[in-house]
Coordinates of C-alpha atoms in Angstrom, one line a residue:
V28 CA 110.1 118.6 103.4
W29 CA 110.1 114.8 103.9
P30 CA 113.7 114.5 105.1
S31 CA 112.9 117.3 107.6
I32 CA 109.8 115.4 108.8
A33 CA 111.8 112.2 109.2
V34 CA 114.5 114.0 111.2
V35 CA 111.9 115.6 113.6
A36 CA 110.4 112.1 114.1
V37 CA 113.7 110.6 115.0
L38 CA 114.5 113.5 117.4
G39 CA 111.1 113.1 119.0
L40 CA 111.7 109.5 119.6
G41 CA 115.1 110.3 121.1
V42 CA 113.7 112.9 123.5
V43 CA 111.1 110.3 124.6
A44 CA 113.9 107.7 125.2
L45 CA 116.0 110.1 127.2
A46 CA 113.1 111.3 129.2
R47 CA 112.5 107.7 130.2
R48 CA 116.1 107.5 131.4
G49 CA 115.5 110.5 133.7
R50 CA 115.6 114.2 133.8
R51 CA 119.4 114.2 134.1
A52 CA 120.0 112.5 130.7
L53 CA 117.5 114.8 128.9
G54 CA 118.9 117.9 130.6
L55 CA 122.5 116.9 129.8
S56 CA 121.6 116.5 126.1
L57 CA 119.7 119.8 125.9
G58 CA 122.5 121.6 127.8
F59 CA 125.2 120.4 125.4
Q60 CA 123.2 121.8 122.5
A61 CA 122.0 125.1 124.1
A62 CA 125.3 126.2 125.8
P63 CA 127.3 126.9 122.6
I64 CA 124.4 128.6 121.0
V65 CA 123.9 130.9 124.0
L66 CA 127.6 131.6 124.1
G67 CA 127.5 132.5 120.4
L68 CA 124.6 134.8 120.9
V69 CA 126.1 136.5 123.9
T70 CA 129.4 137.2 122.0
L71 CA 127.7 138.2 118.8
V72 CA 127.7 141.8 119.8
H73 CA 131.5 141.9 119.9
T74 CA 132.6 139.3 117.3
T75 CA 129.9 139.4 114.6
Q76 CA 131.1 135.9 113.8
F77 CA 128.1 133.7 114.9
G78 CA 127.9 130.8 112.6
A79 CA 127.7 127.0 112.1
R80 CA 130.7 126.5 114.5
F81 CA 128.5 127.1 117.6
P82 CA 125.8 124.5 116.8
F83 CA 128.6 122.1 115.8
L84 CA 130.0 122.4 119.3
G85 CA 126.7 121.2 120.6
S86 CA 126.8 118.0 118.5
P87 CA 127.4 115.6 121.4
G88 CA 123.9 116.6 122.8
Y89 CA 122.3 116.1 119.4
L90 CA 124.0 112.7 119.0
L91 CA 122.7 111.6 122.5
V92 CA 119.2 112.3 121.2
V93 CA 119.8 110.3 118.1
A94 CA 121.3 107.5 120.2
G95 CA 118.2 107.5 122.4
A96 CA 116.1 106.9 119.3
I97 CA 118.3 104.0 118.1
V98 CA 118.1 102.3 121.5
L99 CA 114.4 102.8 121.7
L100 CA 113.8 101.4 118.2
A101 CA 116.3 98.5 118.8
R102 CA 113.7 96.8 120.9
R103 CA 112.1 95.7 117.6
W104 CA 114.7 94.2 115.2
A105 CA 112.8 95.4 112.1
L106 CA 113.2 99.0 113.3
S107 CA 116.7 98.8 114.7
L108 CA 118.4 100.0 111.6
A109 CA 115.9 102.7 110.6
P110 CA 117.7 105.7 112.3
L111 CA 121.0 104.6 110.7
A112 CA 119.4 104.3 107.3
L113 CA 117.9 107.7 107.7
L114 CA 121.2 109.2 108.6
G115 CA 122.9 107.6 105.6
G116 CA 120.1 108.8 103.3
L117 CA 120.4 112.3 104.7
A118 CA 124.2 112.2 104.1
G119 CA 123.7 111.1 100.5
F120 CA 121.0 113.7 100.0
A121 CA 123.3 116.5 101.4
V122 CA 126.2 115.4 99.2
H123 CA 124.0 115.4 96.1
N124 CA 122.7 118.8 96.8
T125 CA 126.1 120.4 97.6
V126 CA 128.3 118.7 95.1
F127 CA 126.2 117.6 92.1
S128 CA 123.6 120.3 92.1
D129 CA 123.6 124.1 91.9
Q130 CA 120.1 124.4 93.3
F131 CA 121.1 125.0 97.0
T132 CA 124.7 126.3 96.8
D133 CA 126.4 128.9 94.7
K134 CA 129.6 127.2 93.8
A135 CA 131.4 130.3 92.5
Y136 CA 134.8 128.5 92.5
S137 CA 133.3 125.8 90.4
R138 CA 132.0 128.3 87.9
L139 CA 135.4 130.0 87.9
A140 CA 137.2 126.7 87.1
A141 CA 134.7 126.0 84.3
Y142 CA 135.3 129.4 82.8
L143 CA 139.1 128.9 83.1
A144 CA 138.9 125.5 81.4
R145 CA 137.1 127.0 78.4
H146 CA 139.7 129.8 77.9
I147 CA 143.1 128.7 79.1
G148 CA 145.7 128.1 76.4
P149 CA 148.0 125.0 76.3
N150 CA 151.1 126.9 77.3
E151 CA 149.6 129.2 79.9
T152 CA 150.1 129.1 83.6
V153 CA 147.8 129.4 86.6
V154 CA 148.9 131.4 89.7
L155 CA 147.0 130.9 92.9
D156 CA 147.2 134.1 95.0
G157 CA 146.6 132.6 98.4
I158 CA 147.8 129.2 99.6
S159 CA 144.4 128.4 101.2
Q160 CA 142.8 127.8 97.8
S161 CA 145.2 125.0 96.7
L162 CA 142.8 122.2 97.7
Q163 CA 139.8 124.0 96.1
Y164 CA 141.7 124.5 92.8
W165 CA 142.9 120.8 92.8
Y166 CA 139.3 119.6 93.2
Y167 CA 137.4 122.0 91.0
G168 CA 140.1 122.9 88.5
Q169 CA 142.3 119.9 88.0
L170 CA 140.1 117.0 89.1
R171 CA 136.7 118.1 87.8
Q172 CA 137.6 120.3 84.9
G173 CA 140.8 118.4 83.9
I174 CA 143.0 121.6 83.7
A175 CA 146.5 120.2 83.3
Q176 CA 148.4 123.4 82.8
Q177 CA 151.2 124.4 85.2
V178 CA 150.0 125.9 88.5
A179 CA 152.0 127.9 91.1
I180 CA 151.2 129.2 94.6
M181 CA 152.1 132.8 95.3
P182 CA 153.5 134.7 97.1
L183 CA 156.5 132.9 98.5
K184 CA 158.1 132.9 102.0
A185 CA 161.8 132.7 102.8
D186 CA 162.0 128.9 102.5
G187 CA 160.5 129.0 99.0
G188 CA 157.1 127.7 100.0
G189 CA 153.8 129.4 99.7
A190 CA 153.4 132.2 102.3
D191 CA 151.0 130.7 104.9
G192 CA 151.1 133.6 107.4
A193 CA 154.8 134.1 107.3
P194 CA 156.2 137.3 105.8
V195 CA 156.3 137.5 102.0
D196 CA 159.8 137.2 100.5
T197 CA 159.4 139.8 97.7
G198 CA 162.7 138.8 96.0
L199 CA 161.8 135.1 95.7
T200 CA 158.3 135.9 94.7
E201 CA 159.3 138.3 91.9
S202 CA 162.0 135.8 90.6
A203 CA 159.5 133.0 90.6
L204 CA 157.0 135.1 88.6
D205 CA 159.7 136.0 86.1
R206 CA 160.5 132.3 85.6
L207 CA 156.8 131.5 85.1
A208 CA 156.5 134.3 82.6
G209 CA 159.6 133.1 80.7
G210 CA 158.1 129.7 80.1
S211 CA 154.5 130.7 79.5
S212 CA 152.4 132.5 76.8
G213 CA 150.0 133.9 79.4
I214 CA 149.3 133.9 83.2
W215 CA 145.9 133.4 84.8
L216 CA 145.7 134.6 88.4
I217 CA 143.0 133.4 90.9
D218 CA 142.6 135.8 93.8
D219 CA 141.0 134.0 96.7
D220 CA 141.6 135.3 100.2
S221 CA 144.9 136.8 99.0
L222 CA 144.9 139.7 101.6
R223 CA 145.4 137.1 104.4
Y224 CA 148.6 135.8 102.8
D225 CA 149.7 138.7 100.6
P226 CA 148.5 141.8 102.5
D227 CA 150.3 144.2 100.1
L228 CA 149.1 142.3 97.0
Y229 CA 152.7 142.0 95.9
T230 CA 152.0 139.2 93.5
Q231 CA 149.4 141.3 91.6
R232 CA 151.6 144.4 91.7
V233 CA 154.5 142.5 90.0
L234 CA 152.2 141.1 87.3
A235 CA 150.5 144.5 86.7
A236 CA 153.9 146.3 86.4
K237 CA 155.5 143.8 84.0
H238 CA 152.6 142.4 81.9
Y239 CA 149.3 143.3 80.4
R240 CA 146.1 142.6 82.3
A241 CA 143.4 142.1 79.7
F242 CA 140.6 140.4 81.7
S243 CA 139.3 140.6 85.2
R244 CA 136.0 139.0 86.4
W245 CA 134.5 138.3 89.9
F246 CA 132.9 135.0 90.7
K247 CA 131.3 135.9 94.1
G248 CA 134.3 135.8 96.4
Q249 CA 137.0 134.9 93.9
R250 CA 138.5 137.0 91.0
L251 CA 140.0 135.6 87.8
D252 CA 142.6 137.8 86.0
Y253 CA 144.4 137.2 82.8
Y254 CA 147.8 138.7 82.0
A255 CA 149.1 138.7 78.5
L256 CA 152.8 138.5 78.0
G257 CA 154.9 140.0 75.2
D258 CA 155.8 143.5 74.0
A259 CA 153.4 146.4 73.3
G260 CA 155.9 148.1 70.9
P261 CA 157.7 151.4 71.2
V262 CA 156.0 154.3 73.1
A263 CA 155.2 157.3 70.9
N264 CA 154.6 160.8 72.1
M265 CA 151.0 161.9 72.4
G266 CA 150.5 165.1 74.4
V267 CA 146.7 164.8 74.8
N268 CA 145.4 167.1 77.6
L269 CA 142.5 165.9 79.8
D270 CA 141.0 167.1 83.0
G271 CA 143.8 166.8 85.6
V272 CA 146.1 164.5 83.5
T273 CA 147.9 164.5 80.2
L274 CA 148.5 161.4 78.1
V275 CA 152.1 162.0 77.1
G276 CA 152.8 158.6 75.5
A277 CA 151.2 155.4 74.1
S278 CA 152.7 152.3 72.6
R279 CA 152.5 151.4 68.9
L280 CA 152.0 147.8 68.0
S281 CA 153.5 147.0 64.6
R282 CA 152.3 143.4 64.3
A283 CA 148.8 142.1 63.8
T284 CA 146.8 140.6 66.7
P285 CA 145.1 137.2 66.1
A286 CA 141.4 137.0 67.0
G287 CA 141.0 135.6 70.5
Q288 CA 144.3 137.1 71.7
T289 CA 145.3 140.3 73.5
I290 CA 146.3 143.8 72.2
P291 CA 149.0 144.9 74.7
V292 CA 149.0 148.7 75.5
A293 CA 151.5 150.8 77.4
L294 CA 150.4 154.3 78.5
V295 CA 152.4 157.1 80.1
W296 CA 150.4 159.7 82.1
Q297 CA 151.5 163.1 83.6
A298 CA 149.6 164.9 86.3
T299 CA 148.7 168.5 85.5
R300 CA 147.7 169.3 89.1
D301 CA 148.4 167.8 92.5
N302 CA 146.6 164.7 93.5
S303 CA 144.0 164.4 90.7
P304 CA 141.0 162.2 91.7
P305 CA 141.2 158.5 90.7
F306 CA 140.1 157.8 87.2
K307 CA 139.2 154.8 85.0
E308 CA 140.3 153.9 81.5
S309 CA 138.0 152.4 78.9
L310 CA 139.9 150.7 76.1
R311 CA 137.7 150.1 73.1
L312 CA 138.1 148.3 69.8
I313 CA 136.2 150.3 67.2
A314 CA 135.1 148.9 63.8
G315 CA 135.0 151.0 60.6
S316 CA 131.3 151.4 61.0
G317 CA 131.9 153.1 64.4
A318 CA 130.5 150.1 66.4
I319 CA 132.3 149.0 69.5
V320 CA 133.6 145.5 69.0
T321 CA 134.7 145.1 72.6
Q322 CA 135.8 147.2 75.5
D323 CA 137.4 146.9 79.0
D324 CA 137.1 149.4 81.8
E325 CA 139.8 149.3 84.6
P326 CA 141.1 151.8 87.2
A327 CA 144.2 153.6 86.0
G328 CA 147.3 151.8 87.2
Q329 CA 144.9 148.9 87.9
G330 CA 144.1 150.5 91.3
F331 CA 147.7 150.2 92.6
W332 CA 148.7 153.9 92.1
P333 CA 149.2 155.8 95.4
T334 CA 146.8 158.7 96.0
A335 CA 149.6 161.3 96.2
W336 CA 150.5 162.4 92.6
P337 CA 152.5 165.6 92.5
M338 CA 151.9 167.9 89.5
G339 CA 154.4 167.3 86.7
T340 CA 155.3 163.8 87.6
S341 CA 154.7 160.9 85.2
R342 CA 153.4 157.3 85.7
K343 CA 153.6 154.4 83.3
E344 CA 151.2 151.5 83.2
N345 CA 150.4 148.4 81.2
S346 CA 147.0 147.4 80.0
G347 CA 145.4 145.1 77.5
L348 CA 142.3 144.5 75.5
L349 CA 141.2 140.9 74.7
V350 CA 139.9 140.6 71.1
P351 CA 136.8 138.3 71.0
V352 CA 137.1 134.9 69.4
G353 CA 136.0 135.1 65.7
T354 CA 136.4 138.8 65.3
L355 CA 136.5 139.5 61.5
P356 CA 140.0 140.3 60.1
G357 CA 140.7 143.9 59.2
T358 CA 141.8 147.2 60.5
Y359 CA 140.2 148.6 63.7
S360 CA 140.7 151.7 65.8
L361 CA 142.0 151.4 69.4
R362 CA 140.3 154.1 71.4
L363 CA 140.8 155.3 75.0
V364 CA 138.2 157.1 77.1
A365 CA 139.3 158.3 80.5
Y366 CA 136.6 159.2 83.1
D367 CA 136.3 160.1 86.7
A368 CA 136.0 157.0 88.9
A369 CA 133.4 158.5 91.3
S370 CA 131.1 160.4 88.9
G371 CA 131.7 158.6 85.6
K372 CA 132.2 162.0 83.9
A373 CA 134.6 161.9 81.0
L374 CA 137.9 163.7 81.5
G375 CA 137.8 164.7 77.8
P376 CA 137.0 163.4 74.4
G377 CA 138.0 159.9 73.3
I378 CA 141.6 159.4 72.2
D379 CA 142.4 157.3 69.1
L380 CA 145.6 155.5 70.2
Q381 CA 146.4 153.6 67.0
Q382 CA 145.1 151.5 64.2
V383 CA 145.4 147.8 64.9
R384 CA 145.2 144.9 62.5
I385 CA 143.2 141.7 63.5
D386 CA 143.8 138.5 61.6
H387 CA 143.1 134.8 61.9
S388 CA 146.7 133.6 61.9
A389 CA 146.3 131.6 65.2
P390 CA 144.0 128.7 66.1
Q391 CA 140.8 129.7 67.9
R392 CA 138.7 127.7 70.4
L393 CA 135.0 127.7 69.8
E394 CA 134.1 127.3 73.5
S395 CA 136.1 130.5 74.3
A396 CA 133.5 132.6 72.5
D397 CA 131.0 132.1 75.4
L398 CA 128.0 131.8 73.2
Q399 CA 125.2 129.3 73.4
P400 CA 126.4 126.1 71.7
A401 CA 124.8 125.2 68.4
D402 CA 125.5 122.4 65.9
A403 CA 123.9 122.9 62.6
V404 CA 125.2 122.8 59.0
I405 CA 123.8 125.7 57.0
E406 CA 124.8 126.3 53.4
G407 CA 127.9 124.2 53.8
E408 CA 129.2 126.0 57.0
R409 CA 128.8 124.9 60.5
L410 CA 127.0 127.2 62.9
A411 CA 128.8 126.5 66.2
G412 CA 127.3 129.1 68.5
L413 CA 124.8 131.9 68.7
S414 CA 123.3 134.5 71.0
V415 CA 119.6 135.5 70.4
P416 CA 117.5 137.8 72.8
S417 CA 114.4 136.1 74.2
D418 CA 112.2 139.0 73.2
V419 CA 112.2 142.2 71.2
A420 CA 109.7 145.1 70.9
A421 CA 108.0 145.7 67.5
G422 CA 109.9 148.4 65.6
E423 CA 113.2 147.6 67.3
K424 CA 116.3 145.8 66.2
L425 CA 116.8 142.1 66.8
N426 CA 120.6 141.8 67.4
L427 CA 122.1 138.3 66.7
S428 CA 125.6 136.9 67.3
L429 CA 126.5 134.0 65.0
L430 CA 129.6 131.9 65.4
W431 CA 130.7 129.9 62.3
S432 CA 133.3 127.2 61.9
G433 CA 134.5 126.0 58.5
G434 CA 136.9 126.4 55.7
P435 CA 137.2 128.3 52.4
T436 CA 134.7 127.8 49.6
S437 CA 134.8 128.4 45.9
E438 CA 132.0 130.9 46.0
P439 CA 130.8 133.2 48.8
E440 CA 128.1 131.4 50.9
A441 CA 124.9 133.1 52.0
V442 CA 122.1 132.1 54.3
P443 CA 118.4 133.1 54.2
L444 CA 117.2 134.5 57.6
T445 CA 113.5 134.6 58.4
F446 CA 111.8 136.2 61.4
G447 CA 108.1 136.7 61.1
P448 CA 107.4 138.8 58.0
V449 CA 111.1 139.7 57.6
Q450 CA 113.1 137.8 55.1
L451 CA 116.7 138.6 54.1
V452 CA 119.7 136.9 52.5
H453 CA 122.7 137.3 54.7
Q454 CA 126.2 136.7 53.3
I455 CA 128.2 134.7 55.8
G456 CA 131.2 136.7 57.0
G457 CA 129.8 139.8 55.3
G458 CA 131.4 141.6 52.5
S459 CA 134.7 142.1 54.4
Y460 CA 135.4 138.4 55.0
P461 CA 133.4 136.2 52.7
T462 CA 133.8 132.4 53.0
T463 CA 136.1 132.4 49.9
D464 CA 138.7 134.2 52.1
W465 CA 138.5 131.9 55.2
Q466 CA 141.3 129.9 56.6
P467 CA 141.1 126.1 57.0
R468 CA 139.2 125.3 60.2
D469 CA 138.4 129.0 60.6
V470 CA 136.2 130.5 63.4
V471 CA 134.2 133.5 62.5
R472 CA 131.9 135.6 64.6
E473 CA 129.6 138.1 63.1
E474 CA 126.8 140.4 64.4
V475 CA 123.6 140.4 62.4
T476 CA 120.7 142.9 62.8
I477 CA 117.1 142.2 61.8
R478 CA 114.8 145.2 62.0
V479 CA 111.4 144.1 63.3
P480 CA 108.6 146.2 61.6
A481 CA 106.5 148.3 63.9
G482 CA 103.3 146.7 62.7
V483 CA 104.2 143.1 63.6
A484 CA 101.6 141.7 66.0
P485 CA 102.8 140.6 69.5
G486 CA 103.5 136.9 69.8
S487 CA 106.2 134.3 69.5
Y488 CA 107.9 133.8 66.1
P489 CA 110.6 131.3 65.0
L490 CA 114.0 132.6 63.9
M491 CA 115.0 130.5 60.9
A492 CA 118.3 130.1 59.1
G493 CA 117.3 128.3 55.9
D494 CA 115.4 125.3 57.2
V495 CA 117.0 125.4 60.6
R496 CA 115.2 126.9 63.6
L497 CA 117.7 128.9 65.6
A498 CA 115.4 130.1 68.3
T499 CA 111.9 131.3 69.2
V500 CA 111.7 135.0 70.0
R501 CA 108.7 136.8 71.6
V502 CA 107.7 140.1 69.9
L503 CA 106.4 142.7 72.4
P504 CA 104.1 145.6 71.7
P505 CA 105.8 148.6 70.2
K506 CA 107.3 151.2 72.5
R507 CA 107.7 154.0 69.9
L508 CA 105.8 157.3 69.7
F509 CA 104.3 158.4 66.5
S510 CA 102.2 161.3 67.8
P511 CA 103.9 164.6 68.8
P512 CA 104.4 165.1 72.5
P513 CA 103.9 168.5 74.1
V514 CA 107.0 170.8 73.7
P515 CA 107.4 173.6 76.2
H516 CA 109.7 175.7 74.0
A517 CA 109.3 175.3 70.2
V518 CA 112.2 175.3 67.8
S519 CA 112.1 174.4 64.2
A520 CA 115.4 173.2 62.8
R521 CA 116.0 170.6 60.1
F522 CA 119.2 168.5 60.2
G523 CA 119.7 167.4 56.6
E524 CA 117.2 164.7 55.7
V525 CA 117.7 162.9 59.0
A526 CA 115.8 164.7 61.8
Q527 CA 113.9 167.8 62.7
L528 CA 114.3 169.4 66.1
L529 CA 110.8 170.4 67.3
G530 CA 111.7 172.0 70.6
Y531 CA 113.2 171.7 74.0
D532 CA 112.7 172.0 77.8
A533 CA 115.2 172.6 80.6
E534 CA 115.1 172.5 84.3
P535 CA 117.6 172.8 87.2
S536 CA 119.1 169.5 88.3
A537 CA 121.7 168.3 90.9
S538 CA 124.5 168.8 88.3
G539 CA 123.2 172.1 87.1
L540 CA 120.8 171.8 84.1
R541 CA 118.9 169.0 82.6
L542 CA 118.1 169.6 78.9
R543 CA 115.4 167.7 77.0
L544 CA 115.3 167.8 73.2
T545 CA 112.3 166.6 71.1
W546 CA 113.1 165.2 67.7
K547 CA 111.1 164.0 64.7
A548 CA 112.8 161.4 62.5
L549 CA 112.5 162.4 58.8
S550 CA 113.9 159.2 57.4
E551 CA 115.7 156.0 58.3
T552 CA 119.5 156.1 58.3
P553 CA 122.2 153.4 59.0
V554 CA 124.4 156.0 60.6
S555 CA 124.5 156.5 64.3
Y556 CA 124.9 160.2 64.5
T557 CA 126.0 161.9 67.8
V558 CA 124.2 164.9 69.3
F559 CA 126.5 167.6 70.7
V560 CA 125.3 170.2 73.2
H561 CA 127.7 173.1 73.6
V562 CA 127.5 175.6 76.4
L563 CA 128.7 178.9 74.9
S564 CA 130.1 182.0 76.5
D565 CA 129.0 185.4 75.2
D566 CA 132.1 185.5 72.9
G567 CA 131.1 182.1 71.4
K568 CA 133.7 180.0 73.2
I569 CA 132.7 176.5 74.4
R570 CA 132.6 176.4 78.3
A571 CA 131.2 172.9 78.6
Q572 CA 129.8 170.2 76.3
V573 CA 128.2 166.8 76.2
D574 CA 128.2 164.4 73.2
V575 CA 125.7 161.5 73.2
P576 CA 124.5 159.3 70.3
P577 CA 120.7 159.2 70.4
G578 CA 120.4 156.1 68.3
T579 CA 119.5 157.6 64.9
D580 CA 120.3 154.3 63.2
N581 CA 117.3 152.8 65.0
W582 CA 114.8 155.6 64.3
D583 CA 111.7 155.0 62.2
A584 CA 110.5 157.7 59.7
G585 CA 107.8 159.8 61.4
E586 CA 108.8 158.7 65.0
F587 CA 109.1 161.3 67.8
V588 CA 112.1 160.9 70.2
T589 CA 113.0 162.8 73.4
T590 CA 116.6 162.8 74.6
S591 CA 118.0 164.2 77.8
Y592 CA 121.4 165.8 78.7
D593 CA 122.9 166.9 82.0
L594 CA 125.0 170.0 81.9
P595 CA 127.0 171.7 84.8
V596 CA 125.6 175.2 84.0
S597 CA 122.8 177.5 85.0
P598 CA 119.4 177.4 83.3
D599 CA 120.0 180.8 81.5
S600 CA 123.1 179.5 79.7
K601 CA 123.5 179.9 75.9
L602 CA 123.3 176.4 74.3
A603 CA 124.1 175.2 70.8
V604 CA 123.0 171.8 69.4
G605 CA 124.2 169.8 66.4
L606 CA 124.5 166.3 64.9
Y607 CA 127.7 164.8 63.6
D608 CA 129.0 161.5 62.1
P609 CA 131.4 160.1 64.7
R610 CA 133.3 158.2 62.0
T611 CA 134.3 161.4 60.1
G612 CA 133.4 164.3 62.4
A613 CA 131.3 165.9 59.7
R614 CA 128.3 167.8 61.0
L615 CA 124.8 167.6 59.4
P616 CA 123.7 170.9 57.8
V617 CA 121.0 172.7 59.8
C618 CA 118.2 174.8 58.3
S619 CA 115.6 176.8 60.2
G620 CA 112.1 175.7 59.5
A621 CA 110.7 172.5 58.0
S622 CA 112.2 172.8 54.5
G623 CA 115.6 173.6 53.0
C624 CA 117.5 176.8 53.0
A625 CA 120.0 178.7 50.9
E626 CA 122.8 178.8 53.5
A627 CA 122.8 175.9 56.0
A628 CA 124.6 176.2 59.4
D629 CA 126.3 173.4 61.2
H630 CA 124.4 173.9 64.5
V631 CA 121.4 175.6 66.0
E632 CA 121.4 178.0 69.0
L633 CA 118.6 177.6 71.5
P634 CA 116.9 180.7 72.9
R635 CA 117.8 181.4 76.5
L636 CA 115.0 180.4 78.9
S637 CA 115.2 183.8 80.5
S638 CA 114.7 185.7 77.2

């Protein structure tokens, strides 16, 4: 506010000074300022490019007004330097706000460079896709973040320089990228205004075809990609049929992948009909418990595949999945889920590509975990980072991420965790990777869950690890339902000792049918079962299905839960419902009524609404 008032005062004095010189001086000044603005407004309809350039063109008129204020105040020596001091102060104020503060400008490139500095490896290379960003990268990346790794500008023109509007020399560009890959362990690509200098995105097409993109993130105008180098292993035959495509091959990796590095994956697809709609691939790393450790969703072919895809023809692509820093060593499943890019509908069930081994054979960087920094020594191990939600509802799970740094111990170390009335002793690293098995200077990330009792009073409670306060978390009123809701169509089916299906409701929807099931939790279970809803034909064959986990591992005994499912069928369809363990595929036994039965089924059929 105060700088603005000072500017208005100086301009007011300048207008008075020019007016004293005569109407011509004042008119000339105002004309210089108004003419470019009027021109910009008149051409706005056609160019849509009105911006700061037009007021800048009027700066001579503005400077005349400021000069008038200087001349007017110069009659008193004590005031002669006031306008110049004001202009200098405004310049410093502007520099501070635009360079040293994030309050007034969104410096996306600065945040991109800071992210890159935390993650780039010592032998990795930076590729700038677009020569116009070279000065930006030098300032934000090399000068301010100190990134000293090799940097190259792509694509190249015929004389070997960065293409600056001249045609791209594809041969030189590909050869240069191959040389970079030969001397690097990974390539980071910064896409900034690349279409101006690389209209066919040739640089990105070469990297996508030869290497494994494992990371892609937008920073408001710029995108940062990471390409892992190396070999994904031999491609094995698959033959998994999905809607419109068949996965005919997938690579097999024989070596272990260190935590913090990339699992490379090669896939071979075949079209089973002409020009199938674009689809996306979700690569997921699945722990033995069934939990998703990490996942990455990207367009098939990384968006570079042409629309035309004749039936029977095959396409190969490279992809990758970045393993989070600190991931516990062990064997995990690498799963692929393909889904329609427009609707999000899965093209079929998930595909288990292979079992992968994760180890801690390579050094890991704490800052690459992207967790809130911490520095506390607890039970002999250093807690280096954590992630804690700011609030949690009573009766829900408080999910924590803890990042440890330390070495092997003679006995497994454990830490007491306290939150409100909940107290538990947590073994650091869990049973699968106790501190006795750690490497020297190891980095270990683990996910810890604290169940907040439904009766905890709302308020703020400290989260303690031993005597160390990790955070303060606000407990919100409970959101769970412990009185039965109205059920339009009653059904009584008991699924083992886990849940009872009380009834259902169905109504037409845009996709066909929306089904709502009402459950009562009979007991607490650590297993996240999956609900399947099958649409059956009269001969019992499955016409359509949907599989969704309702969160049984978070249900309280006596709680009532309503879940919804959208099905592409008519309301009078024949439906079957069941629960299964996604780790084994085993279905829960189903008995009619509220008690046991002599012969249990593995699903329950819902009465047709029209019957």
